[in-house]
XYZ file of C-alpha atoms in Angstrom:
672
model
C 58.059 9.678 -21.719
C 60.673 12.077 -23.043
C 60.457 9.935 -26.638
C 57.095 9.713 -26.297
C 56.535 13.904 -26.456
C 58.859 14.278 -29.194
C 57.456 12.432 -31.058
C 53.643 13.973 -30.808
C 55.736 17.135 -31.200
C 56.675 15.998 -33.990
C 53.474 14.660 -35.597
C 51.698 17.860 -34.400
C 55.247 20.083 -36.223
C 54.248 17.322 -40.106
C 50.470 17.130 -39.581
C 49.357 18.977 -43.001
C 44.878 18.237 -41.839
C 43.125 19.455 -39.146
C 41.837 15.937 -38.747
C 44.650 14.077 -38.691
C 46.324 16.440 -36.130
C 42.901 15.685 -33.848
C 43.834 12.385 -33.544
C 46.542 13.633 -31.668
C 44.886 15.204 -29.157
C 43.389 11.827 -26.337
C 48.051 10.905 -26.507
C 48.333 15.028 -25.965
C 46.093 14.751 -22.957
C 47.928 11.213 -21.466
C 50.824 12.992 -21.968
C 49.989 15.932 -20.132
C 48.689 14.576 -16.450
C 51.683 12.988 -16.505
C 54.861 14.590 -17.312
C 57.273 15.599 -15.042
C 59.349 18.379 -16.274
C 57.621 21.806 -16.079
C 59.554 23.073 -18.896
C 57.909 19.547 -21.440
C 55.025 20.216 -19.821
C 54.954 24.401 -21.195
C 56.260 23.500 -24.383
C 53.245 21.068 -25.192
C 51.572 23.849 -23.843
C 52.915 26.128 -26.041
C 52.762 24.278 -29.535
C 48.618 23.183 -28.640
C 48.733 26.568 -28.772
C 50.394 27.944 -30.862
C 50.349 24.534 -34.009
C 47.718 26.412 -37.051
C 46.666 22.918 -37.354
C 44.714 22.546 -34.994
C 42.565 25.465 -35.986
C 41.244 25.978 -39.556
C 39.764 29.623 -40.601
C 37.248 30.999 -40.322
C 37.903 29.591 -36.195
C 35.117 26.684 -35.446
C 33.817 26.035 -32.117
C 34.107 22.096 -32.449
C 37.704 22.380 -33.204
C 37.221 24.792 -30.209
C 36.046 22.093 -27.830
C 38.652 19.758 -28.455
C 40.985 21.469 -27.283
C 38.992 22.995 -24.289
C 38.675 19.195 -23.546
C 42.461 18.318 -23.524
C 43.206 20.601 -20.532
C 40.059 19.935 -19.117
C 40.578 15.820 -19.063
C 43.846 16.024 -18.388
C 42.873 18.067 -15.221
C 41.117 15.637 -14.291
C 43.055 13.313 -14.430
C 46.098 14.767 -12.877
C 43.270 14.926 -10.233
C 43.036 10.918 -10.193
C 46.236 10.025 -10.705
C 47.411 12.170 -6.832
C 44.268 9.456 -5.865
C 45.459 6.492 -7.286
C 48.185 4.351 -5.881
C 47.729 1.819 -9.281
C 49.728 5.365 -11.002
C 51.766 6.182 -8.721
C 54.768 5.229 -10.680
C 53.303 6.930 -13.930
C 52.187 10.143 -12.506
C 53.252 13.193 -12.471
C 55.624 14.190 -9.302
C 54.303 17.789 -9.652
C 52.124 19.058 -6.991
C 48.980 20.497 -8.415
C 50.208 23.842 -7.985
C 53.570 23.178 -10.260
C 51.104 22.520 -12.905
C 49.157 24.174 -13.561
C 51.926 27.306 -13.724
C 53.608 24.913 -15.415
C 51.111 24.911 -18.446
C 49.758 28.746 -18.147
C 53.327 29.485 -19.571
C 52.927 27.769 -22.612
C 49.865 30.638 -23.443
C 52.146 32.857 -24.880
C 52.562 35.307 -27.237
C 53.124 32.785 -29.364
C 49.487 32.207 -30.094
C 47.068 34.682 -30.386
C 44.660 35.191 -26.577
C 41.414 33.644 -28.013
C 43.329 30.341 -27.373
C 44.908 31.481 -24.310
C 40.526 31.340 -22.625
C 40.600 27.371 -23.831
C 43.893 27.261 -21.715
C 42.030 29.288 -18.606
C 38.627 28.224 -19.617
C 39.375 24.711 -19.261
C 42.170 24.865 -16.129
C 38.397 27.305 -14.202
C 35.709 24.447 -14.858
C 37.899 21.568 -13.900
C 38.812 22.526 -10.893
C 35.855 24.094 -9.912
C 34.426 20.485 -11.192
C 35.392 18.372 -9.049
C 35.957 20.525 -6.178
C 39.159 20.566 -5.561
C 40.418 22.219 -3.059
C 44.573 21.225 -3.017
C 45.168 24.938 -5.126
C 47.181 26.677 -3.829
C 45.905 29.878 -1.773
C 44.901 32.441 -4.492
C 45.849 30.801 -7.614
C 41.868 30.400 -8.991
C 41.720 34.081 -8.627
C 44.782 34.384 -10.252
C 43.075 32.153 -13.268
C 39.961 33.910 -13.552
C 42.025 37.554 -13.773
C 43.892 36.349 -16.481
C 41.179 34.642 -18.301
C 38.562 38.254 -17.540
C 42.059 39.534 -18.921
C 42.904 37.701 -22.126
C 38.701 37.740 -22.405
C 39.005 41.015 -23.128
C 42.122 41.753 -25.598
C 40.661 38.686 -27.855
C 37.695 40.838 -28.404
C 39.038 43.575 -29.181
C 41.159 40.935 -31.584
C 38.560 39.677 -33.400
C 38.184 41.088 -36.432
C 42.586 39.058 -36.532
C 40.846 36.170 -37.470
C 37.631 35.375 -38.504
C 35.346 33.832 -36.261
C 37.430 33.962 -33.586
C 35.483 34.993 -31.548
C 33.120 32.961 -30.949
C 35.873 30.579 -29.117
C 35.337 33.739 -26.093
C 31.400 33.024 -26.048
C 32.134 28.794 -26.095
C 34.164 29.764 -23.032
C 32.686 32.052 -21.108
C 29.032 31.061 -21.697
C 30.718 27.767 -20.153
C 33.228 29.426 -16.750
C 30.850 32.963 -16.079
C 29.437 31.559 -13.307
C 32.038 30.185 -11.626
C 33.418 33.711 -11.282
C 33.480 36.374 -8.550
C 31.615 39.402 -8.690
C 34.195 41.242 -8.367
C 36.046 39.300 -12.050
C 32.760 39.411 -14.372
C 32.814 43.849 -12.928
C 36.165 43.207 -14.593
C 34.389 42.632 -18.375
C 34.487 44.299 -21.250
C 30.599 44.468 -21.847
C 31.132 47.089 -24.803
C 32.199 44.674 -26.959
C 30.797 41.455 -25.720
C 27.200 42.142 -25.832
C 27.228 42.146 -30.056
C 29.244 39.292 -29.912
C 26.998 37.083 -27.912
C 24.012 38.040 -30.101
C 25.667 38.018 -33.452
C 26.854 34.681 -32.690
C 23.917 33.184 -30.869
C 21.384 33.967 -33.052
C 23.770 34.975 -36.816
C 26.683 33.093 -36.770
C 26.775 29.326 -38.463
C 27.766 28.507 -35.397
C 24.130 29.300 -33.847
C 20.600 30.067 -35.069
C 21.154 31.420 -37.979
C 19.240 33.797 -38.966
C 16.956 31.538 -38.216
C 16.882 30.633 -41.895
C 16.405 27.003 -42.095
C 13.047 26.968 -40.946
C 11.502 27.863 -44.643
C 13.528 25.784 -45.592
C 11.759 22.524 -44.151
C 8.785 22.865 -46.262
C 10.991 21.475 -49.043
C 10.565 18.021 -47.585
C 7.186 17.989 -46.422
C 5.204 16.247 -48.524
C 2.118 15.049 -48.866
C 1.331 11.361 -47.871
C -0.748 8.288 -49.322
C -2.733 8.994 -47.192
C -3.198 12.695 -47.932
C -1.040 13.764 -44.503
C 1.840 16.128 -44.685
C 5.082 13.703 -44.347
C 8.739 15.056 -42.798
C 10.268 12.519 -43.137
C 13.470 11.759 -40.836
C 16.016 11.017 -43.119
C 15.331 14.399 -44.620
C 17.619 16.585 -45.286
C 16.219 19.504 -43.894
C 15.274 17.680 -39.876
C 18.917 16.242 -40.514
C 19.514 20.621 -40.924
C 17.588 20.563 -37.037
C 19.224 17.838 -35.633
C 22.233 19.349 -36.295
C 21.723 22.944 -35.319
C 19.678 21.693 -31.854
C 23.633 19.561 -31.571
C 25.700 22.415 -31.573
C 27.113 23.763 -28.878
C 26.397 27.494 -28.590
C 22.482 26.148 -28.661
C 22.543 23.500 -26.019
C 24.203 25.449 -23.523
C 21.127 27.865 -25.230
C 20.122 28.818 -21.648
C 23.190 29.219 -20.207
C 23.640 31.746 -22.871
C 20.768 33.319 -22.792
C 21.664 33.976 -19.567
C 24.641 35.681 -19.871
C 24.059 38.171 -23.061
C 20.642 39.389 -20.395
C 23.693 39.908 -17.484
C 26.060 41.478 -20.775
C 22.569 43.315 -20.943
C 22.297 44.756 -17.129
C 25.820 45.734 -17.473
C 27.108 47.762 -20.790
C 28.402 50.691 -20.433
C 27.344 51.784 -24.047
C 23.680 52.032 -24.509
C 23.643 52.360 -28.035
C 24.608 47.953 -28.135
C 21.345 47.950 -25.781
C 19.397 49.516 -29.251
C 22.048 47.062 -30.851
C 20.500 44.001 -29.373
C 17.194 45.169 -30.015
C 17.222 45.891 -33.632
C 18.875 42.203 -34.169
C 16.138 40.615 -32.073
C 13.813 42.146 -34.252
C 15.498 41.394 -37.337
C 15.867 37.502 -36.033
C 12.421 37.150 -35.163
C 11.557 38.950 -38.158
C 12.650 36.424 -40.284
C 11.639 33.652 -38.241
C 7.994 34.728 -38.912
C 8.702 34.874 -42.377
C 10.318 31.568 -42.689
C 8.079 30.102 -40.385
C 5.027 31.733 -42.786
C 6.457 29.584 -46.450
C 6.463 26.507 -43.981
C 3.655 23.756 -45.837
C 3.618 23.067 -41.679
C 2.319 26.606 -40.832
C -1.371 26.429 -42.520
C -1.320 23.336 -39.947
C -3.812 24.204 -36.893
C -3.442 23.062 -33.647
C -5.967 21.158 -32.517
C -6.186 19.406 -36.678
C -2.453 18.060 -35.966
C -3.708 14.820 -35.868
C -6.374 14.705 -38.837
C -3.487 17.228 -40.944
C 0.279 16.042 -40.568
C 0.906 11.859 -40.372
C 2.617 9.128 -37.615
C 5.970 9.856 -38.356
C 5.752 13.758 -38.460
C 4.205 13.849 -34.528
C 5.830 10.917 -33.189
C 9.540 12.892 -34.845
C 10.087 15.496 -36.579
C 7.956 17.654 -35.698
C 8.568 17.672 -31.576
C 12.204 17.647 -32.643
C 12.164 21.536 -34.183
C 9.111 22.895 -30.834
C 11.697 22.011 -28.801
C 14.351 24.111 -30.420
C 11.621 26.902 -31.449
C 10.905 26.750 -27.711
C 14.341 27.099 -26.145
C 14.185 29.931 -29.173
C 11.746 31.167 -27.496
C 12.779 30.529 -23.971
C 15.652 33.117 -25.148
C 14.134 36.167 -26.303
C 12.967 36.550 -24.367
C 14.634 36.461 -20.680
C 17.050 38.823 -23.318
C 14.101 40.979 -23.372
C 13.578 41.330 -20.412
C 16.341 42.142 -19.435
C 16.515 44.720 -21.797
C 13.073 46.085 -20.116
C 14.623 46.346 -16.792
C 17.679 48.281 -17.859
C 15.211 50.773 -19.131
C 13.390 51.093 -16.207
C 16.279 51.701 -14.090
C 18.372 54.075 -17.288
C 17.876 58.090 -17.573
C 19.526 57.991 -20.633
C 16.975 54.390 -22.490
C 14.024 55.799 -21.052
C 13.952 59.439 -22.807
C 11.562 60.328 -24.981
C 13.796 59.878 -28.173
C 14.862 56.355 -27.075
C 11.468 54.544 -24.728
C 8.721 54.401 -27.618
C 10.823 53.384 -29.903
C 12.097 49.933 -27.410
C 9.272 48.996 -26.464
C 7.725 49.135 -30.150
C 9.730 47.162 -30.972
C 10.072 44.538 -27.840
C 6.139 43.685 -28.504
C 6.871 43.319 -32.479
C 9.484 40.327 -31.537
C 6.584 38.782 -29.197
C 3.934 39.250 -31.808
C 6.615 36.997 -34.437
C 7.648 34.721 -31.836
C 3.943 34.787 -31.089
C 3.046 31.172 -32.694
C 5.474 29.576 -30.390
C 4.676 30.928 -27.020
C 1.190 30.616 -27.657
C 1.789 26.883 -29.267
C 3.110 26.366 -25.644
C 2.061 29.068 -23.047
C 4.570 30.779 -22.686
C 1.918 33.645 -22.485
C 1.362 33.259 -18.914
C 4.705 32.485 -18.149
C 6.709 35.615 -15.702
C 8.936 36.529 -17.645
C 7.003 36.689 -20.889
C 4.121 38.721 -18.964
C 6.769 41.597 -17.650
C 8.208 42.000 -21.077
C 4.435 42.124 -22.654
C 3.387 44.331 -19.840
C 5.867 46.248 -19.263
C 6.244 47.333 -22.562
C 2.941 48.617 -23.013
C 2.597 50.429 -19.766
C 5.799 52.250 -21.497
C 4.898 52.533 -25.130
C 1.291 53.203 -23.700
C 2.633 56.785 -22.129
C 2.574 57.396 -26.201
C -0.185 57.838 -27.802
C 0.772 58.922 -31.038
C 3.685 55.990 -31.401
C 0.567 53.539 -29.854
C -1.951 54.218 -32.633
C 1.127 54.378 -34.767
C 1.980 50.592 -33.541
C -1.512 49.665 -33.228
C -2.064 50.328 -37.254
C 1.283 48.476 -38.116
C -0.120 45.532 -36.293
C -3.672 45.466 -37.498
C -4.814 42.486 -38.979
C -5.017 42.135 -43.121
C -8.030 41.570 -44.767
C -9.671 43.882 -41.456
C -13.632 42.985 -40.771
C -12.729 38.805 -41.620
C -11.641 35.944 -39.882
C -8.745 34.637 -42.257
C -8.460 31.610 -43.049
C -4.074 30.848 -42.776
C -4.196 30.060 -39.055
C -0.575 32.360 -38.931
C -3.074 35.628 -39.340
C -5.615 34.217 -37.128
C -3.199 33.655 -34.085
C -1.514 37.600 -35.007
C -5.324 38.549 -34.265
C -5.075 36.962 -31.628
C -1.911 39.414 -30.928
C -3.181 42.294 -31.913
C -6.793 42.362 -29.940
C -4.846 41.017 -26.695
C -2.587 44.311 -27.202
C -4.858 47.251 -29.244
C -7.675 46.176 -25.297
C -5.101 47.645 -23.291
C -5.396 51.118 -25.549
C -8.310 51.824 -25.377
C -7.939 54.759 -22.737
C -5.605 57.068 -24.915
C -6.665 55.931 -28.077
C -9.028 58.897 -30.191
C -12.801 57.414 -30.625
C -12.614 56.864 -34.018
C -9.479 55.033 -34.254
C -11.396 52.405 -31.512
C -13.771 52.008 -33.613
C -12.199 52.270 -37.319
C -9.900 50.072 -36.560
C -10.551 48.137 -32.462
C -14.148 47.545 -32.802
C -13.317 46.682 -36.718
C -10.646 44.474 -36.303
C -12.697 42.017 -33.470
C -16.473 42.186 -34.844
C -16.326 39.609 -36.756
C -14.612 37.594 -34.483
C -18.239 38.348 -31.817
C -19.942 36.706 -34.619
C -21.839 34.820 -32.705
C -22.148 32.486 -35.734
C -18.049 31.999 -35.837
C -16.558 28.614 -35.832
C -16.131 27.652 -31.801
C -12.873 26.838 -31.892
C -11.656 30.054 -32.610
C -13.217 30.840 -28.720
C -9.949 32.520 -28.170
C -10.166 34.612 -30.027
C -13.975 35.224 -29.560
C -13.010 35.794 -26.667
C -10.064 38.842 -27.020
C -12.371 39.874 -29.576
C -15.032 40.871 -26.368
C -12.253 41.662 -23.755
C -11.082 44.364 -26.626
C -15.301 45.261 -27.262
C -15.592 45.823 -23.608
C -12.072 47.548 -23.532
C -13.692 50.678 -25.445
C -17.004 51.060 -24.290
C -15.447 50.723 -20.800
C -13.606 53.948 -22.128
C -14.974 57.641 -21.759
C -13.824 59.088 -24.497
C -15.790 56.559 -25.899
C -19.329 57.817 -24.781
C -20.840 58.496 -27.923
C -19.535 55.315 -29.580
C -20.294 53.550 -26.658
C -24.812 54.213 -27.380
C -24.225 52.551 -30.367
C -22.392 49.420 -29.580
C -23.775 48.583 -26.227
C -27.551 47.914 -27.309
C -25.562 45.965 -30.825
C -23.122 43.910 -28.643
C -25.621 43.198 -26.253
C -28.523 41.427 -28.942
C -24.936 39.706 -30.089
C -24.218 38.372 -26.387
C -27.438 36.153 -26.052
C -27.400 35.219 -29.923
C -23.627 33.883 -29.450
C -24.447 32.295 -25.263
C -24.133 29.559 -24.716
C -22.655 28.681 -27.780
C -19.466 29.562 -28.555
C -19.369 32.064 -25.153
C -18.858 29.781 -22.544
C -20.277 30.398 -18.617
C -17.345 31.824 -17.631
C -17.037 34.200 -20.805
C -20.616 34.791 -20.795
C -20.971 36.317 -17.363
C -17.991 38.647 -17.256
C -19.395 40.326 -20.418
C -22.550 40.897 -19.044
C -21.791 41.853 -16.193
C -19.582 43.892 -17.798
C -22.024 45.920 -19.410
C -24.061 46.473 -16.373
C -21.098 47.648 -14.532
C -19.776 50.641 -17.329
C -23.832 51.442 -17.324
C -23.865 51.556 -13.804
C -24.281 55.833 -12.764
C -22.911 57.892 -13.891
C -21.469 57.100 -16.528
C -21.759 58.654 -20.032
C -24.053 55.739 -20.607
C -26.593 55.958 -17.653
C -27.001 59.422 -19.238
C -28.107 58.568 -22.479
C -29.695 55.492 -21.397
C -30.802 55.458 -18.684
C -32.619 51.597 -18.512
C -29.104 50.403 -19.891
C -29.890 48.142 -17.059
C -32.936 46.786 -16.627
C -33.321 46.447 -20.163
C -30.582 44.005 -20.420
C -31.861 42.487 -16.301
C -34.964 42.400 -18.157
C -33.576 40.279 -21.534
C -32.024 37.242 -18.602
C -35.206 37.323 -17.302
C -37.264 36.409 -20.175
C -34.403 34.734 -21.192
C -34.302 32.260 -18.342
C -37.912 31.471 -18.595
C -37.613 28.885 -21.659
C -33.727 28.653 -21.154
C -32.633 24.542 -21.428
C -31.992 22.559 -17.577
C -29.190 20.852 -19.598
C -25.668 20.649 -18.091
C -24.035 22.898 -20.796
C -20.165 20.923 -21.511
C -17.834 21.532 -21.727
C -15.780 23.687 -24.058
C -12.613 21.420 -25.756
C -11.030 24.725 -26.252
C -10.579 26.447 -23.622
C -9.271 25.620 -20.046
C -11.202 23.674 -17.048
C -13.322 26.090 -14.844
C -13.399 25.025 -11.167
C -17.048 24.890 -11.008
C -19.231 22.818 -11.245
C -21.255 21.519 -14.588
C -24.578 24.096 -14.586
C -27.565 24.384 -17.235
C -28.282 27.901 -19.055
C -30.789 28.055 -17.068
C -28.436 28.716 -14.074
C -26.531 30.502 -16.046
C -28.095 33.549 -16.678
C -29.128 33.251 -13.700
C -26.328 33.823 -12.418
C -25.225 36.518 -14.520
C -28.226 38.262 -12.724
C -26.943 38.140 -10.071
C -24.061 39.106 -11.729
C -24.462 42.285 -11.143
C -26.620 42.534 -8.374
C -23.970 44.917 -7.228
C -23.715 47.619 -9.394
C -27.606 48.630 -9.966
C -28.818 51.937 -8.341
C -31.043 51.027 -5.459
C -34.144 51.649 -6.767
C -33.855 48.287 -9.160
C -32.280 46.951 -6.858
C -34.787 46.640 -4.486
C -36.552 45.740 -7.604
C -34.774 43.163 -8.798
C -33.792 40.632 -5.176
C -37.194 39.282 -5.353
C -37.714 38.533 -8.505
C -33.713 36.931 -8.464
C -34.612 35.296 -5.041
C -38.324 33.981 -7.511
C -35.870 32.950 -10.887
C -34.006 30.883 -7.915
C -36.447 28.628 -7.397
C -37.513 28.212 -11.727
C -33.939 26.082 -11.370
C -34.835 22.618 -11.634
C -31.852 21.282 -10.915
C -31.229 21.280 -6.895
C -27.163 21.573 -7.297
C -27.646 23.600 -9.126
C -29.890 25.506 -7.408
C -28.049 25.660 -4.397
C -24.847 27.174 -6.148
C -27.334 29.360 -7.719
C -28.198 30.286 -3.617
C -24.012 30.290 -2.740
C -23.428 32.447 -5.567
C -26.476 35.095 -4.122
C -25.009 35.364 -0.194
C -21.945 36.224 -0.980
C -23.087 38.713 -3.691
C -25.158 40.269 -0.321
C -22.286 39.522 2.088
C -18.759 39.539 1.352
C -18.216 43.149 -0.047
C -19.060 44.008 -2.918
C -21.512 46.185 -2.358
C -21.457 49.793 -1.220
C -22.952 50.743 1.401
C -26.249 51.758 0.790
C -26.769 48.810 -1.460
C -25.673 46.670 1.395
C -28.224 48.346 3.356
C -31.007 48.760 1.237
C -30.087 44.019 1.377
C -30.339 43.877 4.986
C -32.746 44.827 4.767
C -35.059 43.128 2.123
C -32.851 40.133 4.321
C -34.090 40.428 7.416
C -37.241 42.715 7.767
C -38.438 42.214 4.365
C -38.470 38.267 3.770
C -35.867 37.421 1.984
C -33.937 35.038 3.975
C -37.424 33.386 3.642
C -38.413 33.600 -0.548
C -34.568 32.476 -1.369
C -34.550 29.651 0.986
C -37.651 28.300 0.943
C -38.925 30.097 -1.786
C -41.768 31.810 0.760
C -43.516 34.961 -0.972
C -44.378 36.814 2.456
C -47.668 38.521 2.588
C -49.088 42.180 2.463
C -50.196 42.741 6.304
C -51.798 45.507 8.176
C -48.925 45.650 12.273
C -51.580 46.309 14.919
C -50.415 47.023 18.067
C -49.756 43.458 20.232
C -53.266 42.810 22.379
C -55.207 44.147 20.080
C -58.527 43.746 19.317
C -59.704 41.544 16.321
C -61.444 43.477 13.830
C -64.838 41.694 13.372
C -64.917 41.313 17.470
C -68.701 42.486 19.076
C -66.975 44.009 21.948
């Protein structure tokens, strides 16, 4: 064994190339796990950590992982040998504690601190992975203390060697969950957080600024059938595959959680602002690179028509998966930033708060092409980041107006042809609707309404149903804002006419009913619209009733571009009637008394029994489930019980007017 050790040490010292030295590492692993002399173990460990040929400059995570694996595997072999009778004569005679102590002594002043983290992290992870209980009491804690101390010192000395801090990131990413809470508190997060951000999103071992996304464009070529083709043999795809296989990228989920924890525990708030600014820089580069890529010109719904099968089945999914992981990492980091902001008086100050909120929304906008494709906008973490940033920014009207102006559609008043521009319009509309209450009427009209107007056009593309819905939401939000009362009087007539022209296409039944209901609710007294145009509600209902007379009884087909609705298919006539029923809760009592019998009469003009029953059920829910206030509810009860409403709804019978006489009185024509 001593002769083998001498040969190995001589070979390590005479190796001139890192690859030659790396070939000796499996031999070193075997020897390290079987040596019985503590001094020899310490000597071999010291050589593995101090031999510069094993650590080419600049530092590479792949090389660090090889050294990490030596100590990790040596521990596993040592434990296995202790439990194997076949290895009784070749295994180490030292106890686990003695062997571990000898190995740790090899981390001495001959090697830099960042290399010590490789040794300590490997030991800690190996003992934990085997769930080994033979470790002496307190030794695990000493390993944790040593790892944290070595990591902090290595981060302080990170300028000693290029990229040496990447080794610390690699080790902590694998071992941080194993540290006790007491040791986690000892980590110097002020040093760690900037290193984590730069290593993950900007280093050559991480996502490299996102520039590779634009380089793909050079390898996207037209195929013989005039489709885009991105082959698996292309240089850019090999680059994407190589990035995806990197140590820091494959562990992006754990790395994101470490970044989030660092944000929550960093002491110097300037590092949090640095983190947000760097994330904004990365997301901006990512969005710019994606726009330079031909694949961004392909709408999600047109992939089958524009991409060849190799791209659809092999190359594009790999790229999308990496973009999805990247998006998750960004959102997790922002979640911690905004969570910290809500609890930190310094970050929540007027000098920091709106800037962080705006940067967060810019990041979400730049990465929206990823979030929208995968439906991440409905995830709890994305929703928290989005609405928290909006809520914070809405406290600052001037900054809110500046932000919306900075993300306004490039060609206001027109639907852009590029899918990426339409996605950014969708983000603008979804965001802008939350600011209508704090914006002046001029901005609501000149910016928000102008941006939404082309998408509420009834002649618009039915495939853009999601953006149409967002545009309608913006218009309704504008109408609901009290300061827009004068503006609303000019918009409402145009908007109601547009709604009627837009149904059943491109508006879906759900969208149409919601829009009509919102208009009637906004026009209910004592709103400013009701004062300026008191007949708005009656006119809207009359238009619906008139439209219903000529509406089709055929069931409407579902819209493939919108989520499947739970209700059964309805005809145009049934949807119009349901829209009238939805509005009953907001009518003043005189108009309600007029429309209750009219609604009952319209029920029996729906020819389909199933759809008529569905409308009857909706009317009953409206009358009985608490949607109305006390006065309206009393009116409905009186109509249902005393004025023949029940019979009219269920059987279509209209009660005749009759004179009321006392029981037992003589008939009028009696001769007595």
